[in-house]
Tab-separated table of C-alpha atoms and ligand atoms in Angstrom:
chain	number	residue	atom	x	y	z
A	175	UNK	CA	93.359	112.009	128.891
A	176	UNK	CA	96.049	111.319	126.318
A	177	UNK	CA	98.538	108.713	127.588
A	178	UNK	CA	101.699	110.716	128.298
A	179	UNK	CA	103.618	110.978	131.555
A	180	UNK	CA	103.645	114.729	131.603
A	181	UNK	CA	102.925	117.547	129.178
A	182	UNK	CA	106.602	118.542	129.344
A	183	UNK	CA	107.342	115.783	126.816
A	184	UNK	CA	105.827	118.096	124.212
A	185	UNK	CA	107.015	121.453	125.483
A	186	UNK	CA	109.840	121.918	123.003
A	187	UNK	CA	108.009	120.438	120.032
A	188	UNK	CA	106.769	122.578	117.164
A	189	UNK	CA	103.004	122.463	116.732
A	190	UNK	CA	100.814	121.287	115.176
A	191	UNK	CA	101.933	117.674	114.893
A	192	UNK	CA	100.460	114.208	114.803
A	193	UNK	CA	101.440	112.231	117.876
A	194	UNK	CA	101.385	108.463	117.407
A	195	UNK	CA	101.309	106.290	120.515
A	196	UNK	CA	103.317	103.354	119.205
A	197	UNK	CA	102.682	101.228	122.284
A	198	UNK	CA	98.942	101.385	121.640
A	199	UNK	CA	99.481	100.758	117.935
A	200	UNK	CA	101.509	97.603	118.714
A	201	UNK	CA	98.927	96.449	121.242
A	202	UNK	CA	96.076	96.906	118.750
A	203	UNK	CA	97.943	95.145	115.939
A	204	UNK	CA	98.927	92.233	118.207
A	205	UNK	CA	95.369	91.828	119.471
A	206	UNK	CA	93.965	91.842	115.938
A	207	UNK	CA	96.626	89.358	114.797
A	208	UNK	CA	95.861	86.987	117.667
A	209	UNK	CA	92.136	87.033	116.894
A	210	UNK	CA	92.806	86.603	113.189
A	211	UNK	CA	94.635	83.359	114.020
A	212	UNK	CA	91.973	82.244	116.512
A	213	UNK	CA	89.045	82.715	114.103
A	214	UNK	CA	90.857	81.893	110.869
A	215	UNK	CA	89.927	85.282	109.391
A	216	UNK	CA	92.655	87.030	107.430
A	217	UNK	CA	93.240	90.756	107.843
A	218	UNK	CA	94.172	93.102	105.019
A	219	UNK	CA	94.933	96.459	106.578
A	220	UNK	CA	93.211	99.312	104.702
A	221	UNK	CA	96.220	101.483	103.875
A	222	UNK	CA	94.031	104.508	103.160
A	223	UNK	CA	93.352	104.982	106.879
A	224	UNK	CA	96.990	105.762	107.628
A	225	UNK	CA	99.857	105.095	105.257
A	226	UNK	CA	102.615	105.763	107.791
A	227	UNK	CA	105.662	103.793	106.665
A	228	UNK	CA	106.661	102.638	110.155
A	229	UNK	CA	103.191	101.283	110.753
A	230	UNK	CA	103.001	99.630	107.354
A	231	UNK	CA	106.367	97.919	107.813
A	232	UNK	CA	105.308	96.639	111.209
A	233	UNK	CA	101.994	95.299	109.893
A	234	UNK	CA	103.740	93.660	106.939
A	235	UNK	CA	106.240	92.003	109.277
A	236	UNK	CA	103.353	90.636	111.353
A	237	UNK	CA	101.849	88.912	108.309
A	238	UNK	CA	98.931	91.245	107.597
A	239	UNK	CA	97.884	91.844	104.002
A	240	UNK	CA	97.242	95.281	102.508
A	241	UNK	CA	94.034	96.662	101.042
A	242	UNK	CA	95.007	99.455	98.656
A	243	UNK	CA	92.931	101.962	96.711
A	244	UNK	CA	95.471	103.556	94.403
A	245	UNK	CA	98.492	102.547	92.399
A	246	UNK	CA	100.712	104.497	94.781
A	247	UNK	CA	99.274	102.635	97.768
A	248	UNK	CA	100.033	99.351	95.978
A	249	UNK	CA	103.639	100.440	95.366
A	250	UNK	CA	103.966	101.677	98.943
A	251	UNK	CA	102.643	98.407	100.360
A	252	UNK	CA	105.034	96.520	98.134
A	253	UNK	CA	107.944	98.722	99.266
A	254	UNK	CA	107.019	98.252	102.933
A	255	UNK	CA	107.330	94.493	102.650
A	256	UNK	CA	103.795	93.192	102.159
A	257	UNK	CA	103.780	89.964	100.179
A	258	UNK	CA	102.554	90.801	96.652
A	259	UNK	CA	100.050	87.941	96.933
A	260	UNK	CA	98.616	89.676	100.025
A	261	UNK	CA	98.113	93.051	98.329
A	262	UNK	CA	94.563	93.764	97.135
A	263	UNK	CA	93.806	96.628	94.814
A	264	UNK	CA	90.329	98.071	95.277
A	265	UNK	CA	88.760	101.309	94.087
A	266	UNK	CA	86.012	102.354	91.746
A	267	UNK	CA	88.255	104.318	89.392
A	268	UNK	CA	91.574	102.564	88.792
A	269	UNK	CA	93.351	104.316	85.933
A	270	UNK	CA	95.315	102.610	83.149
A	271	UNK	CA	98.735	103.325	84.634
A	272	UNK	CA	97.674	102.006	88.029
A	273	UNK	CA	96.345	98.796	86.476
A	274	UNK	CA	99.450	98.419	84.327
A	275	UNK	CA	101.828	98.886	87.309
A	276	UNK	CA	99.848	96.448	89.476
A	277	UNK	CA	99.834	93.834	86.716
A	278	UNK	CA	103.598	94.162	86.408
A	279	UNK	CA	104.101	94.007	90.191
A	280	UNK	CA	101.778	91.010	90.485
A	281	UNK	CA	99.208	91.374	93.266
A	282	UNK	CA	96.788	89.156	95.193
A	283	UNK	CA	93.702	90.485	93.491
A	284	UNK	CA	92.089	93.402	91.735
A	285	UNK	CA	88.763	94.041	93.433
A	286	UNK	CA	86.782	95.058	90.364
A	287	UNK	CA	83.888	97.434	90.619
A	288	UNK	CA	82.381	97.441	87.122
A	289	UNK	CA	82.026	95.310	84.006
A	290	UNK	CA	84.072	97.769	82.005
A	291	UNK	CA	86.916	97.573	84.522
A	292	UNK	CA	86.972	93.771	84.109
A	293	UNK	CA	87.291	94.165	80.331
A	294	UNK	CA	90.091	96.707	80.646
A	295	UNK	CA	92.071	94.519	83.061
A	296	UNK	CA	91.603	91.510	80.786
A	297	UNK	CA	92.810	93.456	77.757
A	298	UNK	CA	95.836	94.896	79.548
A	299	UNK	CA	96.800	91.540	81.022
A	300	UNK	CA	96.624	90.033	77.522
A	301	UNK	CA	98.772	92.834	76.176
A	302	UNK	CA	101.392	92.245	78.879
A	303	UNK	CA	101.166	88.472	78.547
A	304	UNK	CA	100.260	87.950	82.226
A	305	UNK	CA	97.210	86.658	84.075
A	306	UNK	CA	95.250	88.888	86.455
A	307	UNK	CA	93.678	87.720	89.690
A	308	UNK	CA	90.294	89.359	90.020
A	309	UNK	CA	87.556	89.499	92.612
A	310	UNK	CA	84.254	91.263	92.259
A	311	UNK	CA	83.277	94.003	94.641
A	312	UNK	CA	79.585	93.570	95.228
A	313	UNK	CA	77.097	96.246	96.145
A	314	UNK	CA	74.888	94.281	98.572
A	315	UNK	CA	72.413	97.120	99.172
A	316	UNK	CA	72.792	97.055	102.965
A	317	UNK	CA	72.393	100.046	105.242
A	318	UNK	CA	75.433	100.240	107.537
A	319	UNK	CA	73.625	102.722	109.834
A	320	UNK	CA	76.521	105.116	109.798
A	321	UNK	CA	77.174	108.625	108.422
A	322	UNK	CA	75.857	109.009	104.868
A	323	UNK	CA	79.302	110.069	103.600
A	324	UNK	CA	80.859	106.798	104.804
A	325	UNK	CA	78.023	104.520	103.738
A	326	UNK	CA	79.170	102.575	100.697
A	327	UNK	CA	76.957	99.523	100.300
A	328	UNK	CA	73.653	100.983	99.129
A	329	UNK	CA	72.413	101.036	95.536
A	330	UNK	CA	72.592	104.831	95.607
A	331	UNK	CA	76.379	104.628	96.242
A	332	UNK	CA	78.886	104.475	93.399
A	333	UNK	CA	80.628	101.388	94.762
A	334	UNK	CA	80.476	97.759	93.722
A	335	UNK	CA	78.662	95.689	91.130
A	336	UNK	CA	74.896	95.594	91.528
A	337	UNK	CA	72.632	92.599	91.219
A	338	UNK	CA	71.471	93.423	87.679
A	339	UNK	CA	75.083	92.992	86.473
A	340	UNK	CA	75.832	89.683	88.245
A	341	UNK	CA	75.064	87.426	85.267
A	342	UNK	CA	76.952	89.651	82.850
A	343	UNK	CA	79.970	89.633	85.197
A	344	UNK	CA	79.897	85.822	85.335
A	345	UNK	CA	79.821	85.529	81.508
A	346	UNK	CA	82.556	88.129	81.111
A	347	UNK	CA	84.857	86.311	83.523
A	348	UNK	CA	84.175	82.964	81.892
A	349	UNK	CA	84.944	84.377	78.446
A	350	UNK	CA	88.022	86.363	79.479
A	351	UNK	CA	91.262	84.636	78.615
A	352	UNK	CA	93.499	86.432	81.079
A	353	UNK	CA	91.416	86.640	84.260
A	354	UNK	CA	91.636	84.236	87.199
A	355	UNK	CA	88.571	84.605	89.382
A	356	UNK	CA	89.344	84.624	93.118
A	357	UNK	CA	86.210	85.647	94.936
A	358	UNK	CA	83.808	88.309	96.113
A	359	UNK	CA	84.376	91.411	98.155
A	360	UNK	CA	81.928	93.467	100.170
A	361	UNK	CA	82.388	96.703	102.093
A	362	UNK	CA	79.304	98.441	103.327
A	363	UNK	CA	80.626	101.440	105.196
A	364	UNK	CA	82.845	102.840	107.883
A	365	UNK	CA	82.546	103.633	111.600
A	366	UNK	CA	79.999	100.845	112.079
A	367	UNK	CA	79.072	100.594	115.739
A	368	UNK	CA	76.045	98.338	115.446
A	369	UNK	CA	78.369	95.375	115.084
A	370	UNK	CA	75.905	92.601	115.863
A	371	UNK	CA	73.058	93.388	113.528
A	372	UNK	CA	74.842	95.173	110.674
A	373	UNK	CA	77.650	92.638	110.232
A	374	UNK	CA	75.318	89.681	110.789
A	375	UNK	CA	73.153	90.998	107.955
A	376	UNK	CA	76.194	91.557	105.756
A	377	UNK	CA	77.361	87.959	106.380
A	378	UNK	CA	73.986	86.433	105.568
A	379	UNK	CA	73.677	88.510	102.411
A	380	UNK	CA	77.274	87.655	101.444
A	381	UNK	CA	76.483	83.949	101.959
A	382	UNK	CA	73.496	84.189	99.580
A	383	UNK	CA	75.494	86.042	96.936
A	384	UNK	CA	78.390	83.569	97.176
A	385	UNK	CA	75.888	80.738	96.543
A	386	UNK	CA	74.460	82.634	93.566
A	387	UNK	CA	77.856	82.945	91.891
A	388	UNK	CA	78.797	79.329	92.681
A	389	UNK	CA	75.514	78.116	91.187
A	390	UNK	CA	76.447	80.009	88.028
A	391	UNK	CA	79.699	78.070	87.875
A	392	UNK	CA	82.296	80.403	89.448
A	393	UNK	CA	84.112	78.987	92.435
A	394	UNK	CA	84.321	81.595	95.196
A	395	UNK	CA	87.512	80.898	97.116
A	396	UNK	CA	87.877	84.261	98.844
A	397	UNK	CA	85.097	86.031	100.714
A	398	UNK	CA	86.143	89.516	101.743
A	399	UNK	CA	83.786	91.375	104.058
A	400	UNK	CA	85.563	94.741	103.926
A	401	UNK	CA	86.301	96.961	106.901
A	402	UNK	CA	84.250	99.434	108.857
A	403	UNK	CA	84.630	98.405	112.494
A	404	UNK	CA	83.813	101.512	114.531
A	405	UNK	CA	85.733	103.077	117.400
A	406	UNK	CA	84.698	105.183	120.377
A	407	UNK	CA	85.357	108.823	119.458
A	408	UNK	CA	83.585	110.135	122.579
A	409	UNK	CA	85.607	108.135	125.122
A	410	UNK	CA	88.861	107.129	123.431
A	411	UNK	CA	90.423	105.909	126.676
A	412	UNK	CA	87.607	103.564	127.705
A	413	UNK	CA	88.376	100.799	125.191
A	414	UNK	CA	91.369	102.063	123.225
A	415	UNK	CA	91.575	98.744	121.377
A	416	UNK	CA	88.514	98.273	119.163
A	417	UNK	CA	86.101	95.410	119.616
A	418	UNK	CA	87.653	92.980	117.134
A	419	UNK	CA	86.405	90.025	119.159
A	420	UNK	CA	82.711	90.828	118.735
A	421	UNK	CA	83.285	91.551	115.052
A	422	UNK	CA	85.056	88.251	114.411
A	423	UNK	CA	82.631	86.212	116.447
A	424	UNK	CA	79.635	87.737	114.573
A	425	UNK	CA	81.332	86.794	111.282
A	426	UNK	CA	82.148	83.335	112.565
A	427	UNK	CA	78.540	82.690	113.555
A	428	UNK	CA	76.807	84.227	110.546
A	429	UNK	CA	78.918	83.613	107.458
A	430	UNK	CA	78.559	80.163	105.910
A	431	UNK	CA	82.012	79.052	104.729
A	432	UNK	CA	83.692	75.880	103.556
A	433	UNK	CA	87.175	74.760	104.564
A	434	UNK	CA	88.570	75.643	101.148
A	435	UNK	CA	87.311	79.212	101.402
A	436	UNK	CA	89.286	82.053	102.977
A	437	UNK	CA	87.524	84.881	104.760
A	438	UNK	CA	89.105	88.333	104.783
A	439	UNK	CA	88.370	91.613	106.508
A	440	UNK	CA	89.874	95.011	105.717
A	441	UNK	CA	89.960	97.183	108.850
A	442	UNK	CA	91.533	100.607	108.616
A	443	UNK	CA	90.176	102.983	111.234
A	444	UNK	CA	90.001	100.415	114.044
A	445	UNK	CA	93.691	99.546	113.620
A	446	UNK	CA	95.085	103.059	113.929
A	447	UNK	CA	92.587	105.732	114.971
A	448	UNK	CA	93.036	105.652	118.735
A	449	UNK	CA	96.814	105.707	118.673
A	450	UNK	CA	96.867	109.122	117.005
A	451	UNK	CA	96.236	112.622	118.368
A	452	UNK	CA	96.652	115.941	116.651
A	453	UNK	CA	98.546	118.198	119.049
A	454	UNK	CA	98.074	121.905	118.655
A	455	UNK	CA	98.622	125.113	120.599
A	456	UNK	CA	96.176	127.816	121.570
A	457	UNK	CA	97.065	130.914	119.589
A	458	UNK	CA	94.354	133.288	120.728
A	459	UNK	CA	91.325	133.481	122.966
A	460	UNK	CA	88.632	135.491	121.366
A	461	UNK	CA	85.379	136.647	122.833
A	462	UNK	CA	82.706	136.695	120.154
A	463	UNK	CA	79.300	138.287	120.614
A	464	UNK	CA	77.763	134.984	121.643
A	465	UNK	CA	80.685	132.579	121.966
A	466	UNK	CA	84.176	132.131	123.318
A	467	UNK	CA	86.555	131.027	120.600
A	468	UNK	CA	89.802	129.200	121.098
A	469	UNK	CA	91.837	129.771	117.967
A	470	UNK	CA	94.410	127.008	117.680
A	471	UNK	CA	97.287	126.502	115.275
A	472	UNK	CA	95.922	123.289	113.707
A	473	UNK	CA	93.290	123.629	111.036
A	474	UNK	CA	91.093	121.740	108.632
A	475	UNK	CA	94.176	121.458	106.419
A	476	UNK	CA	95.629	119.123	109.093
A	477	UNK	CA	92.461	117.224	110.045
A	478	UNK	CA	89.495	117.666	107.764
A	479	UNK	CA	87.045	115.171	109.275
A	480	UNK	CA	85.074	117.681	111.386
A	481	UNK	CA	84.722	120.092	108.432
A	482	UNK	CA	84.029	117.319	105.925
A	483	UNK	CA	81.614	115.105	107.834
A	484	UNK	CA	80.847	117.061	110.982
A	485	UNK	CA	82.868	114.324	112.692
A	486	UNK	CA	83.290	114.421	116.455
A	487	UNK	CA	86.760	114.269	118.033
A	488	UNK	CA	87.349	114.560	121.757
A	489	UNK	CA	89.377	117.683	122.562
A	490	UNK	CA	91.539	118.084	125.684
A	491	UNK	CA	93.565	120.960	127.084
A	492	UNK	CA	96.546	118.954	128.245
A	493	UNK	CA	98.520	121.902	129.596
A	494	UNK	CA	95.665	122.848	131.900
A	495	UNK	CA	95.303	119.216	132.969
A	496	UNK	CA	98.968	118.612	133.743
A	497	UNK	CA	100.249	122.055	134.729
A	498	UNK	CA	97.392	124.077	136.255
A	499	UNK	CA	96.086	121.119	138.176
A	500	UNK	CA	94.278	123.092	140.861
A	501	UNK	CA	92.286	125.212	138.460
A	502	UNK	CA	89.570	122.716	137.577
A	503	UNK	CA	86.973	125.181	136.286
A	504	UNK	CA	85.568	124.370	132.867
A	505	UNK	CA	84.676	126.942	130.231
A	506	UNK	CA	82.643	126.519	127.082
A	507	UNK	CA	84.521	127.186	123.855
A	508	UNK	CA	84.249	126.801	120.127
A	509	UNK	CA	87.623	125.443	119.051
A	510	UNK	CA	88.580	126.726	115.624
A	511	UNK	CA	91.591	126.648	113.340
A	512	UNK	CA	93.373	129.404	111.413
A	513	UNK	CA	92.060	128.561	107.931
A	514	UNK	CA	89.883	131.083	106.126
A	515	UNK	CA	86.756	128.938	106.066
A	516	UNK	CA	83.843	129.057	108.489
A	517	UNK	CA	83.844	125.259	108.579
A	518	UNK	CA	87.370	125.242	110.037
A	519	UNK	CA	86.038	124.329	113.466
A	520	UNK	CA	87.007	121.254	115.497
A	521	UNK	CA	84.247	121.489	118.065
A	522	UNK	CA	81.470	123.820	119.124
A	523	UNK	CA	80.214	124.404	122.654
A	524	UNK	CA	82.882	122.197	124.184
A	525	UNK	CA	83.558	122.207	127.906
A	526	UNK	CA	87.289	122.514	128.399
A	527	UNK	CA	89.546	123.498	131.241
A	528	UNK	CA	90.118	127.263	131.344
A	529	UNK	CA	92.486	127.831	128.449
A	530	UNK	CA	95.302	130.277	127.761
A	531	UNK	CA	97.538	131.273	124.887
A	532	UNK	CA	100.265	128.663	124.472
A	533	UNK	CA	98.308	125.779	126.010
A	534	UNK	CA	98.618	122.449	124.282
A	535	UNK	CA	95.401	120.993	122.910
A	536	UNK	CA	95.025	117.310	121.985
A	537	UNK	CA	92.466	116.366	119.351
A	538	UNK	CA	92.025	112.687	119.996
A	539	UNK	CA	91.337	109.635	117.823
A	540	UNK	CA	93.065	111.264	114.868
A	541	UNK	CA	95.226	108.314	113.792
A	542	UNK	CA	92.838	107.292	110.999
A	543	UNK	CA	91.817	109.522	108.098
A	544	UNK	CA	93.842	112.306	109.694
A	545	UNK	CA	97.269	112.907	108.237
A	546	UNK	CA	96.372	111.025	105.044
A	547	UNK	CA	93.655	113.572	104.294
A	548	UNK	CA	95.778	116.619	105.094
A	549	UNK	CA	96.124	119.308	102.436
A	550	UNK	CA	98.311	122.297	101.744
A	551	UNK	CA	95.318	124.640	101.739
A	552	UNK	CA	96.237	128.245	102.547
A	553	UNK	CA	99.860	127.196	101.855
A	554	UNK	CA	100.041	125.855	105.393
A	555	UNK	CA	102.849	123.489	106.362
A	556	UNK	CA	101.955	119.820	106.666
A	557	UNK	CA	101.904	118.721	110.311
A	558	UNK	CA	104.732	116.233	110.865
A	559	UNK	CA	104.494	112.953	112.786
A	560	UNK	CA	106.010	112.561	116.234
A	561	UNK	CA	106.277	108.986	117.478
A	562	UNK	CA	105.917	108.273	121.189
A	563	UNK	CA	109.111	106.211	121.176
A	564	UNK	CA	111.116	108.788	119.193
A	565	UNK	CA	110.241	112.033	120.892
A	566	UNK	CA	113.820	113.220	120.787
A	567	UNK	CA	113.585	113.355	116.966
A	568	UNK	CA	110.608	115.735	117.015
A	569	UNK	CA	110.867	119.075	115.170
A	570	UNK	CA	111.863	121.825	117.559
A	571	UNK	CA	109.681	124.761	118.466
A	572	UNK	CA	110.918	128.282	117.978
A	573	UNK	CA	109.326	130.536	120.538
A	574	UNK	CA	109.549	133.947	118.873
A	575	UNK	CA	107.873	135.897	121.623
A	576	UNK	CA	110.094	134.574	124.407
A	577	UNK	CA	113.217	133.937	122.411
A	578	UNK	CA	115.366	136.375	124.383
A	579	UNK	CA	114.387	135.078	127.786
B	534	LIG	C1	86.890	98.889	100.262
B	534	LIG	C2	87.247	99.366	101.616
B	534	LIG	N1	87.783	98.486	102.491
B	534	LIG	C3	88.137	98.881	103.737
B	534	LIG	C4	87.952	100.173	104.163
B	534	LIG	C5	88.370	100.553	105.552
B	534	LIG	O1	87.295	100.958	106.303
B	534	LIG	P1	87.491	101.322	107.844
B	534	LIG	O2	88.592	102.289	107.933
B	534	LIG	O3	86.188	101.881	108.241
B	534	LIG	O4	87.787	100.035	108.568
B	534	LIG	C6	87.376	101.115	103.295
B	534	LIG	C7	87.134	102.483	103.752
B	534	LIG	O5	86.556	103.310	103.156
B	534	LIG	C8	87.022	100.696	101.975
B	534	LIG	O6	86.492	101.550	101.111
């Protein structure tokens, strides 16, 4: 169950909202930082997972770098205090303005995904009279054994430079007057739970590709293995801090590296997912012909992962758990949002405590790819963030039905 003392902490808060457990966030960040120091593996936080300013400032102050995938993420990371040299700019489709702004800001590296992108960066850097640090994002053709929509390292995916372009990339970099080559980057997918075999394979393949580029005369100083460490969506309370130790030890044992090389990883989800829950209220109970529906006030506009990928999130009725403690009967519900789409469903056939209008529902593990993917679809309001250590600042609920009581 979500880590709160009592459901009354939320009773006056307007729903839906994202609740961020800042104690768990700090614990996760501190654990990752300690292991980063122990294994000598640098961490660039993948800003796309959650670009919350408080979190970014905290991570910047702890010495993490930032992995960004848009010009606005680069500017945000810069504004939140990340060292420019620790800001990486990845992404398969950087536009001219984004490249221009990043060149002017000065960043750690552009992770380039095509030959044409390299040429454009070289030309723009020349035009501005600056040098650009570049790394190559490689498509290593490795199956991450995860959902097909978050698999990124196969030849069928749009990401990275494939083997047939390696030699051309080497010549282009050698001929380019304004590019400083930094290293190679890999990222094979997200929500990877087969840590041992998948990451071991990635490391061995990365080692071979690093050797290939070095044999062609490019010194690979930085080896970036990307992110992807999975979390437990089914049992978020079992190990709320992700298994960074296994991840780092697999890298340590399987990636050949010299002392003058720096190894990076880019976790997003594993840093922030478990500290976030989407808190919603039951609006209506509805008996369908074959199902019981719980219609809640959060929708796919707030959290799109279930509709987009069929993603699983644990769902809890926290009012029933904390208030109607003696009524332990479970009922089976489909939990759906208010949006006019049949895919606006957070879970089907879920066993939940007997639920009533007004009950608070927690959709767990929503700290990553939650709020950042929210939309204004159906002209719905954007769910605000409520921090565990700033509950008194939460937006207040107006209870229309009971307002005269
Ligand atoms: C290049 C790159 N690095 C890092 C990440 C972060 O992945 P995750 O949130 O699974 O750790 C992503 C996610 O898509 C990515 O595309």
